């Protein structure tokens, strides 16, 4: 499924990583980010929320709307982004997942995190803000980067709302229901 049949109850409809998940909920929103060279921001005394140290993009032609569960393409993007940032996989403190609430996507992401981070994937907290704000399509990337920057700023990782029954097939540290306090230096956002 793409969209969930639970749209009549939007406060509990989106359930990333939950055994009972059944699709995404569309959301609306926007975020504005000011990107600037680090030295320029320092010179003018700007408040720096975060630094984009590396980035990458990949896609697949496996299926028009489907994803392979092994997460190979996403893992390649993660590997390139970490390489560009000159960071080791075990430096990642938190993962902001795409977490749309579809079974196919959740399996794909879990596979990608394991491929890229190895054993460290099991020690790295993961959550999805889409469980709280829905999927705003084109705007979601900026919203998720803003959420990651605020998580780093305040030392609080957002929870995955509606994660009551974790899917046993998804065996990573998905943050359920309540925010988690944790200082983070390196955040991986794949949203």
JSON list of C-alpha atoms in Angstrom, two decimals:
[
{"chain": "A", "resi": 1, "resn": "UNK", "atom": "CA", "xyz": [0.00, 0.00, 0.00]},
{"chain": "A", "resi": 2, "resn": "UNK", "atom": "CA", "xyz": [1.05, 3.58, -0.52]},
{"chain": "A", "resi": 3, "resn": "UNK", "atom": "CA", "xyz": [-1.56, 5.49, 1.48]},
{"chain": "A", "resi": 4, "resn": "UNK", "atom": "CA", "xyz": [-3.05, 3.93, 4.56]},
{"chain": "A", "resi": 5, "resn": "UNK", "atom": "CA", "xyz": [-6.71, 2.98, 4.95]},
{"chain": "A", "resi": 6, "resn": "UNK", "atom": "CA", "xyz": [-6.48, 4.58, 8.43]},
{"chain": "A", "resi": 7, "resn": "UNK", "atom": "CA", "xyz": [-6.62, 8.15, 7.06]},
{"chain": "A", "resi": 8, "resn": "UNK", "atom": "CA", "xyz": [-9.84, 8.78, 9.00]},
{"chain": "A", "resi": 9, "resn": "UNK", "atom": "CA", "xyz": [-7.71, 8.79, 12.17]},
{"chain": "A", "resi": 10, "resn": "UNK", "atom": "CA", "xyz": [-4.62, 10.74, 11.07]},
{"chain": "A", "resi": 11, "resn": "UNK", "atom": "CA", "xyz": [-3.21, 11.03, 14.60]},
{"chain": "A", "resi": 12, "resn": "UNK", "atom": "CA", "xyz": [-2.57, 7.28, 14.62]},
{"chain": "A", "resi": 13, "resn": "UNK", "atom": "CA", "xyz": [-2.63, 6.35, 10.93]},
{"chain": "A", "resi": 14, "resn": "UNK", "atom": "CA", "xyz": [1.07, 6.50, 10.09]},
{"chain": "A", "resi": 15, "resn": "UNK", "atom": "CA", "xyz": [2.93, 3.65, 11.82]},
{"chain": "A", "resi": 16, "resn": "UNK", "atom": "CA", "xyz": [6.48, 3.29, 10.53]},
{"chain": "A", "resi": 17, "resn": "UNK", "atom": "CA", "xyz": [8.23, 0.11, 11.70]},
{"chain": "A", "resi": 18, "resn": "UNK", "atom": "CA", "xyz": [5.07, -1.15, 13.42]},
{"chain": "A", "resi": 19, "resn": "UNK", "atom": "CA", "xyz": [3.82, -4.66, 12.67]},
{"chain": "A", "resi": 20, "resn": "UNK", "atom": "CA", "xyz": [0.39, -3.18, 11.87]},
{"chain": "A", "resi": 21, "resn": "UNK", "atom": "CA", "xyz": [1.62, -0.47, 9.48]},
{"chain": "A", "resi": 22, "resn": "UNK", "atom": "CA", "xyz": [-0.35, -0.11, 6.29]},
{"chain": "A", "resi": 23, "resn": "UNK", "atom": "CA", "xyz": [0.92, 2.89, 4.37]},
{"chain": "A", "resi": 24, "resn": "UNK", "atom": "CA", "xyz": [1.69, 6.56, 4.54]},
{"chain": "A", "resi": 25, "resn": "UNK", "atom": "CA", "xyz": [-0.32, 9.63, 5.43]},
{"chain": "A", "resi": 26, "resn": "UNK", "atom": "CA", "xyz": [0.06, 12.75, 3.33]},
{"chain": "A", "resi": 27, "resn": "UNK", "atom": "CA", "xyz": [1.10, 15.84, 5.25]},
{"chain": "A", "resi": 28, "resn": "UNK", "atom": "CA", "xyz": [1.77, 19.48, 4.58]},
{"chain": "A", "resi": 29, "resn": "UNK", "atom": "CA", "xyz": [4.52, 21.75, 5.77]},
{"chain": "A", "resi": 30, "resn": "UNK", "atom": "CA", "xyz": [7.67, 23.59, 4.90]},
{"chain": "A", "resi": 31, "resn": "UNK", "atom": "CA", "xyz": [11.02, 24.50, 6.35]},
{"chain": "A", "resi": 32, "resn": "UNK", "atom": "CA", "xyz": [13.53, 27.07, 5.25]},
{"chain": "A", "resi": 33, "resn": "UNK", "atom": "CA", "xyz": [17.20, 26.32, 5.68]},
{"chain": "A", "resi": 34, "resn": "UNK", "atom": "CA", "xyz": [20.00, 28.83, 5.30]},
{"chain": "A", "resi": 35, "resn": "UNK", "atom": "CA", "xyz": [23.04, 27.13, 3.82]},
{"chain": "A", "resi": 36, "resn": "UNK", "atom": "CA", "xyz": [26.31, 28.98, 4.09]},
{"chain": "A", "resi": 37, "resn": "UNK", "atom": "CA", "xyz": [30.00, 28.21, 4.02]},
{"chain": "A", "resi": 38, "resn": "UNK", "atom": "CA", "xyz": [31.06, 27.34, 7.57]},
{"chain": "A", "resi": 39, "resn": "UNK", "atom": "CA", "xyz": [33.81, 29.97, 7.76]},
{"chain": "A", "resi": 40, "resn": "UNK", "atom": "CA", "xyz": [31.46, 32.68, 6.51]},
{"chain": "A", "resi": 41, "resn": "UNK", "atom": "CA", "xyz": [28.89, 31.80, 9.17]},
{"chain": "A", "resi": 42, "resn": "UNK", "atom": "CA", "xyz": [31.57, 31.84, 11.86]},
{"chain": "A", "resi": 43, "resn": "UNK", "atom": "CA", "xyz": [32.90, 35.22, 10.71]},
{"chain": "A", "resi": 44, "resn": "UNK", "atom": "CA", "xyz": [29.51, 36.85, 11.03]},
{"chain": "A", "resi": 45, "resn": "UNK", "atom": "CA", "xyz": [28.75, 35.14, 14.35]},
{"chain": "A", "resi": 46, "resn": "UNK", "atom": "CA", "xyz": [25.80, 33.13, 13.05]},
{"chain": "A", "resi": 47, "resn": "UNK", "atom": "CA", "xyz": [24.19, 30.47, 15.21]},
{"chain": "A", "resi": 48, "resn": "UNK", "atom": "CA", "xyz": [25.18, 27.23, 13.50]},
{"chain": "A", "resi": 49, "resn": "UNK", "atom": "CA", "xyz": [22.67, 24.44, 14.05]},
{"chain": "A", "resi": 50, "resn": "UNK", "atom": "CA", "xyz": [24.42, 21.81, 11.95]},
{"chain": "A", "resi": 51, "resn": "UNK", "atom": "CA", "xyz": [26.93, 21.24, 9.20]},
{"chain": "A", "resi": 52, "resn": "UNK", "atom": "CA", "xyz": [26.19, 19.22, 6.08]},
{"chain": "A", "resi": 53, "resn": "UNK", "atom": "CA", "xyz": [29.37, 17.17, 5.91]},
{"chain": "A", "resi": 54, "resn": "UNK", "atom": "CA", "xyz": [28.44, 14.84, 3.06]},
{"chain": "A", "resi": 55, "resn": "UNK", "atom": "CA", "xyz": [25.55, 13.90, 0.84]},
{"chain": "A", "resi": 56, "resn": "UNK", "atom": "CA", "xyz": [24.65, 11.50, -1.94]},
{"chain": "A", "resi": 57, "resn": "UNK", "atom": "CA", "xyz": [21.71, 10.31, -3.96]},
{"chain": "A", "resi": 58, "resn": "UNK", "atom": "CA", "xyz": [20.87, 7.03, -5.66]},
{"chain": "A", "resi": 59, "resn": "UNK", "atom": "CA", "xyz": [17.85, 5.52, -7.34]},
{"chain": "A", "resi": 60, "resn": "UNK", "atom": "CA", "xyz": [16.87, 2.14, -8.71]},
{"chain": "A", "resi": 61, "resn": "UNK", "atom": "CA", "xyz": [14.95, 0.86, -11.68]},
{"chain": "A", "resi": 62, "resn": "UNK", "atom": "CA", "xyz": [13.82, -2.29, -9.90]},
{"chain": "A", "resi": 63, "resn": "UNK", "atom": "CA", "xyz": [10.13, -1.37, -9.98]},
{"chain": "A", "resi": 64, "resn": "UNK", "atom": "CA", "xyz": [8.15, 1.82, -10.52]},
{"chain": "A", "resi": 65, "resn": "UNK", "atom": "CA", "xyz": [7.02, 1.97, -6.89]},
{"chain": "A", "resi": 66, "resn": "UNK", "atom": "CA", "xyz": [8.81, -0.99, -5.32]},
{"chain": "A", "resi": 67, "resn": "UNK", "atom": "CA", "xyz": [12.13, -1.39, -3.55]},
{"chain": "A", "resi": 68, "resn": "UNK", "atom": "CA", "xyz": [14.41, -4.37, -3.11]},
{"chain": "A", "resi": 69, "resn": "UNK", "atom": "CA", "xyz": [14.51, -5.43, 0.54]},
{"chain": "A", "resi": 70, "resn": "UNK", "atom": "CA", "xyz": [18.31, -5.62, 0.57]},
{"chain": "A", "resi": 71, "resn": "UNK", "atom": "CA", "xyz": [18.61, -1.81, 0.48]},
{"chain": "A", "resi": 72, "resn": "UNK", "atom": "CA", "xyz": [21.60, -1.87, -1.87]},
{"chain": "A", "resi": 73, "resn": "UNK", "atom": "CA", "xyz": [20.94, 1.48, -3.56]},
{"chain": "A", "resi": 74, "resn": "UNK", "atom": "CA", "xyz": [20.30, 3.31, -0.30]},
{"chain": "A", "resi": 75, "resn": "UNK", "atom": "CA", "xyz": [23.37, 1.67, 1.23]},
{"chain": "A", "resi": 76, "resn": "UNK", "atom": "CA", "xyz": [25.48, 2.93, -1.68]},
{"chain": "A", "resi": 77, "resn": "UNK", "atom": "CA", "xyz": [24.22, 6.48, -1.09]},
{"chain": "A", "resi": 78, "resn": "UNK", "atom": "CA", "xyz": [24.98, 6.21, 2.64]},
{"chain": "A", "resi": 79, "resn": "UNK", "atom": "CA", "xyz": [28.48, 4.90, 1.89]},
{"chain": "A", "resi": 80, "resn": "UNK", "atom": "CA", "xyz": [29.19, 7.75, -0.54]},
{"chain": "A", "resi": 81, "resn": "UNK", "atom": "CA", "xyz": [27.85, 10.40, 1.87]},
{"chain": "A", "resi": 82, "resn": "UNK", "atom": "CA", "xyz": [29.94, 9.05, 4.75]},
{"chain": "A", "resi": 83, "resn": "UNK", "atom": "CA", "xyz": [32.99, 8.87, 2.48]},
{"chain": "A", "resi": 84, "resn": "UNK", "atom": "CA", "xyz": [32.49, 12.45, 1.32]},
{"chain": "A", "resi": 85, "resn": "UNK", "atom": "CA", "xyz": [32.27, 13.50, 4.97]},
{"chain": "A", "resi": 86, "resn": "UNK", "atom": "CA", "xyz": [35.35, 11.42, 5.85]},
{"chain": "A", "resi": 87, "resn": "UNK", "atom": "CA", "xyz": [33.35, 9.66, 8.56]},
{"chain": "A", "resi": 88, "resn": "UNK", "atom": "CA", "xyz": [33.42, 6.01, 9.57]},
{"chain": "A", "resi": 89, "resn": "UNK", "atom": "CA", "xyz": [30.10, 4.13, 9.76]},
{"chain": "A", "resi": 90, "resn": "UNK", "atom": "CA", "xyz": [30.50, 3.77, 13.53]},
{"chain": "A", "resi": 91, "resn": "UNK", "atom": "CA", "xyz": [30.50, 7.56, 13.94]},
{"chain": "A", "resi": 92, "resn": "UNK", "atom": "CA", "xyz": [26.76, 7.79, 13.20]},
{"chain": "A", "resi": 93, "resn": "UNK", "atom": "CA", "xyz": [24.88, 8.64, 16.41]},
{"chain": "A", "resi": 94, "resn": "UNK", "atom": "CA", "xyz": [21.31, 8.72, 15.07]},
{"chain": "A", "resi": 95, "resn": "UNK", "atom": "CA", "xyz": [19.43, 7.89, 11.87]},
{"chain": "A", "resi": 96, "resn": "UNK", "atom": "CA", "xyz": [16.48, 9.91, 10.65]},
{"chain": "A", "resi": 97, "resn": "UNK", "atom": "CA", "xyz": [14.77, 7.28, 8.51]},
{"chain": "A", "resi": 98, "resn": "UNK", "atom": "CA", "xyz": [12.54, 7.89, 5.52]},
{"chain": "A", "resi": 99, "resn": "UNK", "atom": "CA", "xyz": [10.03, 5.86, 7.56]},
{"chain": "A", "resi": 100, "resn": "UNK", "atom": "CA", "xyz": [6.99, 6.30, 5.36]},
{"chain": "A", "resi": 101, "resn": "UNK", "atom": "CA", "xyz": [5.02, 3.49, 7.02]},
{"chain": "A", "resi": 102, "resn": "UNK", "atom": "CA", "xyz": [5.06, 1.07, 4.11]},
{"chain": "A", "resi": 103, "resn": "UNK", "atom": "CA", "xyz": [6.28, -2.48, 4.64]},
{"chain": "A", "resi": 104, "resn": "UNK", "atom": "CA", "xyz": [8.45, -2.40, 1.52]},
{"chain": "A", "resi": 105, "resn": "UNK", "atom": "CA", "xyz": [10.20, 0.84, 2.49]},
{"chain": "A", "resi": 106, "resn": "UNK", "atom": "CA", "xyz": [10.80, -0.19, 6.11]},
{"chain": "A", "resi": 107, "resn": "UNK", "atom": "CA", "xyz": [12.45, -3.45, 5.00]},
{"chain": "A", "resi": 108, "resn": "UNK", "atom": "CA", "xyz": [14.53, -1.64, 2.38]},
{"chain": "A", "resi": 109, "resn": "UNK", "atom": "CA", "xyz": [15.81, 0.90, 4.91]},
{"chain": "A", "resi": 110, "resn": "UNK", "atom": "CA", "xyz": [16.58, -1.69, 7.56]},
{"chain": "A", "resi": 111, "resn": "UNK", "atom": "CA", "xyz": [18.60, -3.62, 4.98]},
{"chain": "A", "resi": 112, "resn": "UNK", "atom": "CA", "xyz": [20.43, -0.47, 3.90]},
{"chain": "A", "resi": 113, "resn": "UNK", "atom": "CA", "xyz": [21.38, 0.51, 7.44]},
{"chain": "A", "resi": 114, "resn": "UNK", "atom": "CA", "xyz": [22.75, -2.97, 8.12]},
{"chain": "A", "resi": 115, "resn": "UNK", "atom": "CA", "xyz": [24.72, -3.01, 4.85]},
{"chain": "A", "resi": 116, "resn": "UNK", "atom": "CA", "xyz": [26.28, 0.40, 5.46]},
{"chain": "A", "resi": 117, "resn": "UNK", "atom": "CA", "xyz": [26.77, 0.48, 9.21]},
{"chain": "A", "resi": 118, "resn": "UNK", "atom": "CA", "xyz": [27.35, -3.22, 9.85]},
{"chain": "A", "resi": 119, "resn": "UNK", "atom": "CA", "xyz": [27.08, -4.19, 13.53]},
{"chain": "A", "resi": 120, "resn": "UNK", "atom": "CA", "xyz": [26.90, -0.49, 14.46]},
{"chain": "A", "resi": 121, "resn": "UNK", "atom": "CA", "xyz": [23.42, -0.36, 12.88]},
{"chain": "A", "resi": 122, "resn": "UNK", "atom": "CA", "xyz": [22.11, -2.35, 15.86]},
{"chain": "A", "resi": 123, "resn": "UNK", "atom": "CA", "xyz": [23.44, 0.28, 18.30]},
{"chain": "A", "resi": 124, "resn": "UNK", "atom": "CA", "xyz": [22.19, 3.34, 16.42]},
{"chain": "A", "resi": 125, "resn": "UNK", "atom": "CA", "xyz": [18.80, 4.85, 17.32]},
{"chain": "A", "resi": 126, "resn": "UNK", "atom": "CA", "xyz": [16.43, 5.27, 14.36]},
{"chain": "A", "resi": 127, "resn": "UNK", "atom": "CA", "xyz": [13.15, 7.16, 14.10]},
{"chain": "A", "resi": 128, "resn": "UNK", "atom": "CA", "xyz": [10.76, 8.74, 11.60]},
{"chain": "A", "resi": 129, "resn": "UNK", "atom": "CA", "xyz": [9.13, 12.14, 12.01]},
{"chain": "A", "resi": 130, "resn": "UNK", "atom": "CA", "xyz": [6.64, 11.19, 9.27]},
{"chain": "A", "resi": 131, "resn": "UNK", "atom": "CA", "xyz": [4.80, 9.30, 11.99]},
{"chain": "A", "resi": 132, "resn": "UNK", "atom": "CA", "xyz": [3.95, 12.71, 13.48]},
{"chain": "A", "resi": 133, "resn": "UNK", "atom": "CA", "xyz": [3.73, 15.05, 10.48]},
{"chain": "A", "resi": 134, "resn": "UNK", "atom": "CA", "xyz": [2.92, 12.79, 7.54]},
{"chain": "A", "resi": 135, "resn": "UNK", "atom": "CA", "xyz": [4.71, 12.71, 4.19]},
{"chain": "A", "resi": 136, "resn": "UNK", "atom": "CA", "xyz": [4.77, 16.16, 2.63]},
{"chain": "A", "resi": 137, "resn": "UNK", "atom": "CA", "xyz": [6.42, 14.87, -0.54]},
{"chain": "A", "resi": 138, "resn": "UNK", "atom": "CA", "xyz": [8.68, 17.64, -1.94]},
{"chain": "A", "resi": 139, "resn": "UNK", "atom": "CA", "xyz": [8.93, 19.51, 1.38]},
{"chain": "A", "resi": 140, "resn": "UNK", "atom": "CA", "xyz": [9.81, 16.51, 3.54]},
{"chain": "A", "resi": 141, "resn": "UNK", "atom": "CA", "xyz": [13.56, 16.70, 2.95]},
{"chain": "A", "resi": 142, "resn": "UNK", "atom": "CA", "xyz": [13.85, 20.20, 4.38]},
{"chain": "A", "resi": 143, "resn": "UNK", "atom": "CA", "xyz": [11.54, 19.34, 7.28]},
{"chain": "A", "resi": 144, "resn": "UNK", "atom": "CA", "xyz": [13.63, 16.30, 8.16]},
{"chain": "A", "resi": 145, "resn": "UNK", "atom": "CA", "xyz": [16.92, 18.21, 7.95]},
{"chain": "A", "resi": 146, "resn": "UNK", "atom": "CA", "xyz": [15.43, 20.86, 10.26]},
{"chain": "A", "resi": 147, "resn": "UNK", "atom": "CA", "xyz": [14.32, 18.13, 12.70]},
{"chain": "A", "resi": 148, "resn": "UNK", "atom": "CA", "xyz": [17.80, 16.59, 12.62]},
{"chain": "A", "resi": 149, "resn": "UNK", "atom": "CA", "xyz": [19.46, 19.96, 13.27]},
{"chain": "A", "resi": 150, "resn": "UNK", "atom": "CA", "xyz": [17.14, 20.57, 16.22]},
{"chain": "A", "resi": 151, "resn": "UNK", "atom": "CA", "xyz": [17.78, 17.07, 17.57]},
{"chain": "A", "resi": 152, "resn": "UNK", "atom": "CA", "xyz": [21.51, 17.80, 17.52]},
{"chain": "A", "resi": 153, "resn": "UNK", "atom": "CA", "xyz": [21.01, 21.25, 19.03]},
{"chain": "A", "resi": 154, "resn": "UNK", "atom": "CA", "xyz": [18.88, 20.04, 21.95]},
{"chain": "A", "resi": 155, "resn": "UNK", "atom": "CA", "xyz": [20.22, 16.52, 22.48]},
{"chain": "A", "resi": 156, "resn": "UNK", "atom": "CA", "xyz": [16.76, 15.01, 22.02]},
{"chain": "A", "resi": 157, "resn": "UNK", "atom": "CA", "xyz": [15.95, 12.41, 19.37]},
{"chain": "A", "resi": 158, "resn": "UNK", "atom": "CA", "xyz": [12.39, 12.44, 18.04]},
{"chain": "A", "resi": 159, "resn": "UNK", "atom": "CA", "xyz": [10.30, 9.33, 18.57]},
{"chain": "A", "resi": 160, "resn": "UNK", "atom": "CA", "xyz": [8.37, 7.29, 16.07]},
{"chain": "A", "resi": 161, "resn": "UNK", "atom": "CA", "xyz": [4.75, 7.93, 17.02]},
{"chain": "A", "resi": 162, "resn": "UNK", "atom": "CA", "xyz": [2.36, 4.98, 16.84]},
{"chain": "A", "resi": 163, "resn": "UNK", "atom": "CA", "xyz": [5.13, 2.39, 17.14]},
{"chain": "A", "resi": 164, "resn": "UNK", "atom": "CA", "xyz": [3.26, 0.11, 19.54]},
{"chain": "A", "resi": 165, "resn": "UNK", "atom": "CA", "xyz": [4.01, -3.31, 18.03]},
{"chain": "A", "resi": 166, "resn": "UNK", "atom": "CA", "xyz": [7.53, -3.36, 16.56]},
{"chain": "A", "resi": 167, "resn": "UNK", "atom": "CA", "xyz": [7.81, -5.58, 13.50]},
{"chain": "A", "resi": 168, "resn": "UNK", "atom": "CA", "xyz": [10.16, -8.42, 14.54]},
{"chain": "A", "resi": 169, "resn": "UNK", "atom": "CA", "xyz": [11.61, -8.41, 11.02]},
{"chain": "A", "resi": 170, "resn": "UNK", "atom": "CA", "xyz": [12.91, -4.88, 11.69]},
{"chain": "A", "resi": 171, "resn": "UNK", "atom": "CA", "xyz": [15.41, -5.58, 14.43]},
{"chain": "A", "resi": 172, "resn": "UNK", "atom": "CA", "xyz": [17.18, -2.24, 14.88]},
{"chain": "A", "resi": 173, "resn": "UNK", "atom": "CA", "xyz": [16.82, 0.33, 17.68]},
{"chain": "A", "resi": 174, "resn": "UNK", "atom": "CA", "xyz": [13.70, 2.10, 16.41]},
{"chain": "A", "resi": 175, "resn": "UNK", "atom": "CA", "xyz": [12.70, 4.78, 18.96]},
{"chain": "A", "resi": 176, "resn": "UNK", "atom": "CA", "xyz": [9.06, 4.16, 19.96]},
{"chain": "A", "resi": 177, "resn": "UNK", "atom": "CA", "xyz": [6.51, 6.68, 21.26]},
{"chain": "A", "resi": 178, "resn": "UNK", "atom": "CA", "xyz": [8.72, 8.88, 23.47]},
{"chain": "A", "resi": 179, "resn": "UNK", "atom": "CA", "xyz": [11.64, 11.16, 22.59]},
{"chain": "A", "resi": 180, "resn": "UNK", "atom": "CA", "xyz": [15.04, 9.99, 23.76]},
{"chain": "A", "resi": 181, "resn": "UNK", "atom": "CA", "xyz": [17.72, 12.21, 25.24]},
{"chain": "A", "resi": 182, "resn": "UNK", "atom": "CA", "xyz": [21.06, 11.66, 23.53]},
{"chain": "A", "resi": 183, "resn": "UNK", "atom": "CA", "xyz": [23.91, 13.93, 22.52]},
{"chain": "A", "resi": 184, "resn": "UNK", "atom": "CA", "xyz": [24.62, 13.52, 18.83]},
{"chain": "A", "resi": 185, "resn": "UNK", "atom": "CA", "xyz": [27.50, 14.73, 16.70]},
{"chain": "A", "resi": 186, "resn": "UNK", "atom": "CA", "xyz": [26.73, 12.80, 13.52]},
{"chain": "A", "resi": 187, "resn": "UNK", "atom": "CA", "xyz": [23.21, 12.34, 12.19]},
{"chain": "A", "resi": 188, "resn": "UNK", "atom": "CA", "xyz": [22.36, 10.39, 9.06]},
{"chain": "A", "resi": 189, "resn": "UNK", "atom": "CA", "xyz": [19.17, 11.52, 7.34]},
{"chain": "A", "resi": 190, "resn": "UNK", "atom": "CA", "xyz": [17.85, 9.36, 4.53]},
{"chain": "A", "resi": 191, "resn": "UNK", "atom": "CA", "xyz": [14.39, 10.93, 4.34]}
]
